[in-house]
Amino acid sequence: MPAVDTATLGNGLQIAVVSVDGPPVVAVQVWYHVGSKDDPRDRRGLARLFEYLMFQGSEHVRPGGHGDLIGALGGFVNGHVDEDASHFGETLPVSDLDTALKLEADRMRGLVLRDVNVQATRQLAAEQAKNESATPVAAGMAHLLSIAFPTAGYAWNPSGVASDIDSITLDDVKKLYDAYYQPNNALLVVVGKTTLADVKAAADRAFGQLPRAETPKRAEAEHDQSGSRREVLEAGPVGLALFGFHIPPARDPDFYPVQLAAMMLGVGDDARLKKRLHTKDAKTGELLAVDGGIDLHVHENPGLLVLVGAYREPSHGQAVEDAMTDEIKRLGTSGPDEAELHRVKRQVESGFVFSLEHTDGFAETVGRAWITTGDATSWQHDADKFEKVTAGDVERVVKQYMNADRATLVVVPPKGP
């Protein structure tokens, strides 16, 4: 594993550098510890607006100028906001590292927020939120999140809700910006052909004069769920059974066997749910369901494992639910065999290797570790922790976290042929 060298500026800005002996290129990313879970409950979608606003001009850069300048240097920009984090950056020649850091510092505290920009961004974001919630699966998933997280900010997608977005004001935007876009709430990640000494010196020049702010408020975690929840929605073009189970946060040791258990149930053609739901009815010869899979919501606070079964025939609904429940129970009763455990460990390993292939993906791995565990180096131990998971560990966490008595189930019946 390559080393992750870290430092902290006097104003609280944290730095993580991974020196890679390759082409003279660096990926520069600034991670802010704020995401959609920090949205006010009547302003769902507020944090996501910054995916657009961060490129709309700052104190010394005209609107759109950030991307234009990086492009002229032969690089490209990126930005993304999810439930836990907001990160922005660029990949460019290492000779232009100073320029990249000056641009990032300028918009960290010098972002120009105008009402006209907020209005235009609001319209774009509201349209995106409508489009993302238009499919049956998205609508069912959104409802599942809303009842699985009655108090926490994971109850909505990062894209937010169109009606809330329409109500966002310039003042709302400024409050979030001033609370969270601060040096002591950020991590600067640089991956490429450079050193910690060079990055720290450049960061001092760019960010060193920015003052430390008050520690921002953190969103609360969801309370433990007691009892099961089940809701049936209006019929849609495809039948859906969505089982949600609360899982531990990414920093919890149980996260590792939970992820392997989830993959056994729903990732790949050999997954248990896919095989079980693709069985044919003995009398009609029809498939029980058209597909099955998982959606794993891993967060810094307790998240959610969602098991999905999709079917066409209204008469198959109960059988699909029973089959999914039975597969979970079987895994929690007898656990996986060695071949199954080996298969999912290799899947995790290959995904981990692919994530480090490019400097920008490498930087995202470092930044994500800082957000979810508080330690930018924690990802270095993930492969070993996955490898140490036993069949008994998998069996235990399935019993503990995927208990039918604490499941949240949302059913979307199919309209039928």
Coordinates of C-alpha atoms in Angstrom, one line a residue:
M1 CA 0.0 0.0 0.0
P2 CA 1.3 3.5 -0.8
A3 CA 1.8 5.7 2.2
V4 CA -0.7 8.5 3.0
D5 CA 1.2 11.5 4.4
T6 CA -0.9 13.9 6.4
A7 CA -0.6 17.4 7.9
T8 CA -2.8 20.1 9.3
L9 CA -2.6 23.9 8.7
G10 CA -3.0 26.3 11.6
N11 CA -6.6 27.1 10.5
G12 CA -7.6 23.5 10.8
L13 CA -7.5 22.5 7.1
Q14 CA -6.4 18.9 6.9
I15 CA -4.1 17.6 4.1
A16 CA -3.6 14.1 2.8
V17 CA -1.0 13.3 0.1
V18 CA -0.4 10.1 -1.7
S19 CA 2.9 10.2 -3.8
V20 CA 2.5 8.1 -6.9
D21 CA 5.5 7.6 -9.2
G22 CA 3.8 8.0 -12.6
P23 CA 3.1 10.7 -15.1
P24 CA 3.5 14.3 -13.9
V25 CA -0.2 14.6 -13.1
V26 CA -2.0 15.2 -9.8
A27 CA -5.6 14.8 -8.7
V28 CA -6.6 17.7 -6.3
Q29 CA -9.8 17.3 -4.3
V30 CA -11.3 19.4 -1.5
W31 CA -13.7 17.4 0.7
Y32 CA -16.2 19.2 2.8
H33 CA -17.9 17.4 5.7
V34 CA -21.4 18.3 4.6
G35 CA -24.0 16.5 2.6
S36 CA -27.7 16.1 2.0
K37 CA -28.2 14.7 5.5
D38 CA -27.4 18.2 6.8
D39 CA -30.3 19.8 4.7
P40 CA -33.1 21.3 6.8
R41 CA -36.1 19.0 6.5
D42 CA -38.0 21.7 4.6
R43 CA -35.1 22.4 2.3
R44 CA -34.3 19.0 1.0
G45 CA -31.9 19.5 -1.9
L46 CA -30.1 22.5 -0.5
A47 CA -26.6 20.9 -0.2
R48 CA -26.8 19.5 -3.8
L49 CA -27.2 23.1 -5.2
F50 CA -23.5 23.5 -4.5
E51 CA -22.6 21.1 -7.3
Y52 CA -23.6 24.0 -9.6
L53 CA -22.9 27.1 -7.4
M54 CA -19.3 26.2 -6.8
F55 CA -18.6 26.8 -10.5
Q56 CA -20.6 30.1 -10.7
G57 CA -17.8 32.4 -9.9
S58 CA -15.8 33.5 -6.9
E59 CA -14.0 36.6 -5.7
H60 CA -11.3 36.5 -8.4
V61 CA -12.9 34.1 -11.0
R62 CA -15.7 34.9 -13.3
P63 CA -18.7 32.5 -13.6
G64 CA -17.6 29.3 -15.4
G65 CA -14.0 30.5 -15.3
H66 CA -12.8 27.8 -12.9
G67 CA -13.5 25.0 -15.4
D68 CA -12.3 27.1 -18.4
L69 CA -8.9 27.8 -16.8
I70 CA -8.3 24.2 -15.7
G71 CA -9.3 23.0 -19.2
A72 CA -6.8 25.5 -20.8
L73 CA -4.1 23.9 -18.6
G74 CA -5.0 20.4 -20.0
G75 CA -7.0 19.3 -17.0
F76 CA -10.6 18.6 -16.1
V77 CA -12.8 19.5 -13.1
N78 CA -15.3 17.5 -11.1
G79 CA -17.7 18.0 -8.2
H80 CA -20.2 15.8 -6.4
V81 CA -22.6 16.0 -3.3
D82 CA -24.0 13.0 -1.6
E83 CA -25.5 12.2 1.7
D84 CA -22.4 12.7 3.8
A85 CA -20.0 14.8 1.8
S86 CA -19.4 17.4 -0.9
H87 CA -16.2 17.3 -2.8
F88 CA -14.8 19.3 -5.7
G89 CA -11.5 19.2 -7.5
E90 CA -9.5 18.9 -10.7
T91 CA -6.9 16.6 -12.3
L92 CA -4.1 18.5 -14.0
P93 CA -0.4 18.7 -14.6
V94 CA 1.6 18.8 -11.4
S95 CA 3.3 22.0 -12.5
D96 CA 0.0 23.8 -12.1
L97 CA -0.7 22.6 -8.5
D98 CA -0.4 26.1 -7.2
T99 CA -3.0 27.3 -9.6
A100 CA -5.4 24.6 -8.6
L101 CA -5.0 25.3 -4.8
K102 CA -5.5 29.0 -5.3
L103 CA -8.7 28.4 -7.2
E104 CA -10.0 26.1 -4.5
A105 CA -9.1 28.5 -1.7
D106 CA -10.8 31.3 -3.6
R107 CA -14.1 29.5 -3.8
M108 CA -13.8 28.0 -0.3
R109 CA -14.4 31.4 1.3
G110 CA -14.8 33.8 -1.7
L111 CA -17.7 32.2 -3.5
V112 CA -20.0 34.9 -5.0
L113 CA -23.6 34.0 -4.2
R114 CA -26.2 36.0 -6.2
D115 CA -29.9 35.6 -6.2
V116 CA -30.1 35.3 -9.9
N117 CA -27.7 32.3 -9.8
V118 CA -29.6 30.7 -7.0
Q119 CA -32.8 31.0 -8.9
A120 CA -31.3 29.5 -12.1
T121 CA -29.6 26.7 -10.1
R122 CA -32.9 26.0 -8.3
Q123 CA -34.8 25.4 -11.5
L124 CA -32.2 23.1 -12.8
A125 CA -31.9 21.1 -9.6
A126 CA -35.7 20.8 -9.2
E127 CA -36.0 19.4 -12.7
Q128 CA -33.3 16.9 -12.0
A129 CA -35.0 15.9 -8.7
K130 CA -38.3 15.3 -10.7
N131 CA -36.5 13.2 -13.3
E132 CA -34.7 11.1 -10.7
S133 CA -37.9 10.3 -8.8
A134 CA -39.9 9.4 -12.0
T135 CA -39.2 5.7 -12.2
P136 CA -41.1 3.1 -10.1
V137 CA -37.9 1.9 -8.4
A138 CA -36.8 5.4 -7.5
A139 CA -40.3 6.3 -6.2
G140 CA -40.4 3.1 -4.1
M141 CA -36.9 3.6 -2.8
A142 CA -37.7 7.2 -1.8
H143 CA -40.7 6.1 0.2
L144 CA -38.6 3.3 1.8
L145 CA -36.0 5.9 2.9
S146 CA -38.7 8.2 4.3
I147 CA -40.1 5.6 6.7
A148 CA -36.8 3.8 7.5
F149 CA -35.3 7.1 8.7
P150 CA -38.1 9.1 10.5
T151 CA -35.6 11.4 12.2
A152 CA -32.3 11.3 10.4
G153 CA -31.3 13.1 7.2
Y154 CA -30.9 9.9 5.2
A155 CA -34.6 10.0 4.7
W156 CA -34.3 11.7 1.3
N157 CA -32.0 11.4 -1.8
P158 CA -29.2 13.9 -2.2
S159 CA -31.1 15.4 -5.2
G160 CA -33.8 16.5 -2.8
V161 CA -37.5 17.2 -3.4
A162 CA -38.7 19.6 -6.1
S163 CA -41.2 21.4 -3.9
D164 CA -38.5 22.0 -1.2
I165 CA -36.0 23.2 -3.8
D166 CA -38.4 25.7 -5.2
S167 CA -38.5 27.3 -1.7
I168 CA -34.8 27.6 -1.2
T169 CA -33.7 31.3 -0.8
L170 CA -30.4 33.1 -1.2
D171 CA -30.2 33.3 2.6
D172 CA -30.6 29.5 3.0
V173 CA -27.6 29.1 0.6
K174 CA -25.5 31.6 2.5
K175 CA -26.2 30.0 5.8
L176 CA -25.1 26.5 4.7
Y177 CA -22.0 28.0 2.9
D178 CA -20.9 30.0 5.9
A179 CA -21.5 27.1 8.3
Y180 CA -19.7 24.2 6.4
Y181 CA -17.4 25.6 3.6
Q182 CA -14.7 26.4 6.1
P183 CA -11.0 25.3 6.3
N184 CA -11.5 23.4 9.6
N185 CA -14.4 21.4 8.0
A186 CA -12.4 20.3 5.0
L187 CA -9.7 17.9 3.8
L188 CA -7.4 18.6 0.9
V189 CA -6.4 15.4 -0.9
V190 CA -3.6 15.4 -3.5
V191 CA -2.7 12.2 -5.3
G192 CA 0.1 12.1 -7.9
K193 CA 3.7 12.9 -8.6
T194 CA 4.3 15.2 -5.7
T195 CA 5.3 15.2 -2.0
L196 CA 3.7 16.3 1.2
A197 CA 6.3 19.1 1.6
D198 CA 5.4 20.6 -1.8
V199 CA 1.7 20.3 -1.2
K200 CA 1.8 21.7 2.3
A201 CA 3.9 24.7 1.1
A202 CA 1.4 25.4 -1.7
A203 CA -1.5 24.9 0.6
D204 CA 0.0 27.4 3.1
R205 CA 0.2 30.0 0.4
A206 CA -3.3 29.4 -0.9
F207 CA -5.3 28.6 2.2
G208 CA -3.1 29.8 5.1
Q209 CA -4.7 33.2 5.5
L210 CA -8.3 31.8 5.7
P211 CA -9.5 32.0 9.3
R212 CA -10.8 29.1 11.4
A213 CA -14.5 29.0 11.9
E214 CA -16.8 27.6 14.6
T215 CA -17.2 23.8 14.5
P216 CA -20.4 23.2 12.5
K217 CA -23.4 21.3 13.8
R218 CA -23.5 17.6 12.9
A219 CA -26.6 15.7 11.9
E220 CA -27.9 13.2 14.4
A221 CA -28.0 9.4 13.8
E222 CA -31.2 7.5 13.4
H223 CA -32.6 5.9 16.6
D224 CA -32.7 2.1 16.8
Q225 CA -35.8 0.7 15.1
S226 CA -38.1 -1.4 17.2
G227 CA -40.7 -3.5 15.4
S228 CA -41.2 -4.0 11.6
R229 CA -42.8 -1.6 9.2
R230 CA -44.7 -2.4 6.1
E231 CA -46.5 -0.2 3.6
V232 CA -48.2 -0.9 0.2
L233 CA -48.1 1.8 -2.4
E234 CA -50.1 2.4 -5.5
A235 CA -49.7 -0.2 -8.2
G236 CA -47.0 0.4 -10.8
P237 CA -45.9 -1.0 -14.1
V238 CA -43.5 -3.4 -12.3
G239 CA -44.0 -5.1 -8.9
L240 CA -41.4 -4.3 -6.3
A241 CA -40.7 -5.7 -2.9
L242 CA -38.2 -3.5 -1.1
F243 CA -36.8 -4.8 2.2
G244 CA -34.7 -2.3 4.3
F245 CA -32.5 -3.2 7.2
H246 CA -30.5 -0.8 9.3
I247 CA -26.8 -1.5 9.2
P248 CA -23.8 -0.1 11.2
P249 CA -21.8 2.9 10.1
A250 CA -18.7 2.4 7.9
R251 CA -16.3 2.7 10.9
D252 CA -17.9 -0.2 12.7
P253 CA -16.1 -3.6 12.6
D254 CA -19.4 -5.3 11.7
F255 CA -19.5 -3.3 8.4
Y256 CA -17.1 -5.7 6.8
P257 CA -19.2 -9.0 7.3
V258 CA -22.4 -7.0 6.6
Q259 CA -21.1 -5.9 3.2
L260 CA -20.0 -9.5 2.3
A261 CA -23.4 -10.8 3.4
A262 CA -25.1 -8.2 1.2
M263 CA -23.0 -9.3 -1.8
M264 CA -23.8 -12.9 -1.3
L265 CA -27.5 -12.0 -1.4
G266 CA -27.6 -9.7 -4.3
V267 CA -24.4 -9.0 -6.3
G268 CA -23.7 -11.0 -9.5
D269 CA -25.5 -13.8 -11.3
D270 CA -24.5 -16.3 -8.5
A271 CA -26.2 -14.2 -5.8
R272 CA -28.7 -16.0 -3.7
L273 CA -31.6 -13.7 -4.4
K274 CA -31.1 -13.7 -8.1
K275 CA -31.0 -17.5 -8.2
R276 CA -34.0 -17.9 -6.0
L277 CA -36.2 -15.3 -7.7
H278 CA -35.4 -16.8 -11.1
T279 CA -37.0 -20.1 -10.3
K280 CA -40.0 -21.2 -12.3
D281 CA -43.5 -21.9 -11.0
A282 CA -44.1 -25.7 -11.1
K283 CA -47.6 -25.3 -12.6
T284 CA -47.4 -22.4 -15.0
G285 CA -43.7 -22.5 -15.9
E286 CA -43.5 -18.7 -15.3
L287 CA -40.5 -17.1 -13.5
L288 CA -41.3 -16.1 -9.9
A289 CA -39.6 -12.7 -10.5
V290 CA -37.7 -10.9 -13.2
D291 CA -34.8 -9.8 -11.0
G292 CA -33.4 -9.4 -7.5
G293 CA -30.5 -7.4 -6.0
I294 CA -29.3 -5.1 -3.3
D295 CA -28.7 -1.4 -2.8
L296 CA -26.2 -0.8 0.0
H297 CA -26.4 2.7 1.7
V298 CA -23.1 2.9 3.6
H299 CA -22.7 6.1 5.6
E300 CA -20.8 7.7 8.4
N301 CA -23.9 7.2 10.6
P302 CA -25.9 3.9 10.6
G303 CA -27.1 3.3 7.0
L304 CA -29.4 0.9 5.2
L305 CA -29.2 -2.4 3.3
V306 CA -32.0 -2.6 0.8
L307 CA -33.0 -5.9 -0.9
V308 CA -35.0 -5.6 -4.1
G309 CA -37.3 -8.1 -5.8
A310 CA -38.9 -7.2 -9.1
Y311 CA -41.9 -9.2 -10.5
R312 CA -44.6 -8.9 -13.1
E313 CA -47.5 -11.1 -11.9
P314 CA -49.7 -9.7 -9.1
S315 CA -50.3 -13.2 -7.9
H316 CA -46.6 -13.6 -7.2
G317 CA -46.3 -10.9 -4.7
Q318 CA -46.5 -12.9 -1.5
A319 CA -44.3 -15.7 -2.9
V320 CA -41.6 -13.1 -3.8
E321 CA -41.7 -11.7 -0.3
D322 CA -41.5 -15.2 1.3
A323 CA -38.6 -16.2 -1.0
M324 CA -36.6 -13.1 -0.1
T325 CA -37.3 -13.6 3.7
D326 CA -36.3 -17.3 3.4
E327 CA -33.0 -16.6 1.7
I328 CA -32.0 -14.1 4.4
K329 CA -33.0 -16.7 7.0
R330 CA -31.0 -19.4 5.3
L331 CA -27.9 -17.3 5.2
G332 CA -28.3 -16.4 8.9
T333 CA -28.9 -20.0 9.9
S334 CA -26.2 -22.0 8.0
G335 CA -23.9 -19.2 6.8
P336 CA -21.9 -19.3 3.5
D337 CA -19.7 -22.1 2.4
E338 CA -16.0 -21.5 1.7
A339 CA -16.4 -21.1 -2.1
E340 CA -19.1 -18.4 -1.7
L341 CA -17.1 -16.6 0.9
H342 CA -14.0 -16.7 -1.3
R343 CA -16.0 -15.4 -4.3
V344 CA -17.3 -12.3 -2.6
K345 CA -14.0 -11.5 -1.1
R346 CA -12.4 -11.6 -4.5
Q347 CA -15.2 -9.3 -5.8
V348 CA -14.4 -6.8 -3.0
E349 CA -10.7 -7.1 -3.8
S350 CA -11.1 -6.4 -7.5
G351 CA -13.3 -3.4 -6.9
F352 CA -10.7 -2.0 -4.4
V353 CA -7.9 -2.4 -7.0
F354 CA -9.9 -0.8 -9.8
S355 CA -10.7 2.2 -7.5
L356 CA -7.0 2.9 -7.2
E357 CA -6.2 2.7 -10.9
H358 CA -6.5 6.4 -11.6
T359 CA -5.4 9.4 -9.5
D360 CA -8.9 10.9 -9.2
G361 CA -10.4 7.5 -8.1
F362 CA -7.5 7.2 -5.7
A363 CA -8.2 10.6 -4.2
E364 CA -11.9 9.7 -3.8
T365 CA -10.9 6.6 -1.8
V366 CA -8.9 8.8 0.6
G367 CA -11.5 11.5 0.9
R368 CA -14.3 9.0 1.4
A369 CA -12.4 7.3 4.2
W370 CA -12.0 10.6 6.0
I371 CA -15.7 11.3 5.8
T372 CA -16.9 8.0 6.9
T373 CA -14.3 7.1 9.5
G374 CA -12.6 10.4 10.4
D375 CA -9.3 8.9 9.2
A376 CA -7.9 9.5 5.7
T377 CA -5.7 6.4 6.1
S378 CA -8.3 3.9 7.2
W379 CA -8.9 2.5 3.7
Q380 CA -5.4 1.0 3.8
H381 CA -6.6 -1.6 6.2
D382 CA -9.9 -2.5 4.5
A383 CA -8.5 -5.3 2.4
D384 CA -7.1 -7.1 5.4
K385 CA -10.3 -6.7 7.4
F386 CA -12.4 -8.1 4.6
E387 CA -10.0 -11.1 4.3
K388 CA -10.3 -11.9 8.0
V389 CA -14.1 -12.2 7.9
T390 CA -15.2 -15.8 8.6
A391 CA -18.4 -17.7 7.7
G392 CA -19.4 -17.4 11.3
D393 CA -19.1 -13.6 11.2
V394 CA -21.4 -13.5 8.2
E395 CA -24.0 -15.7 9.9
R396 CA -23.9 -13.6 13.1
V397 CA -24.4 -10.2 11.4
V398 CA -27.3 -11.6 9.3
K399 CA -29.0 -12.7 12.4
Q400 CA -28.3 -9.4 14.2
Y401 CA -29.0 -6.8 11.5
M402 CA -31.3 -8.6 8.9
N403 CA -34.0 -9.6 11.4
A404 CA -37.5 -9.7 9.9
D405 CA -38.8 -8.3 13.2
R406 CA -37.0 -5.0 12.5
A407 CA -37.4 -4.9 8.7
T408 CA -38.9 -2.0 6.8
L409 CA -40.9 -3.3 3.8
V410 CA -42.3 -1.3 0.9
V411 CA -44.4 -3.1 -1.7
V412 CA -45.4 -1.7 -5.1
P413 CA -47.9 -4.1 -6.6
P414 CA -47.7 -4.6 -10.4
K415 CA -50.7 -3.6 -12.5
G416 CA -50.5 -6.9 -14.3
P417 CA -50.5 -7.6 -18.1

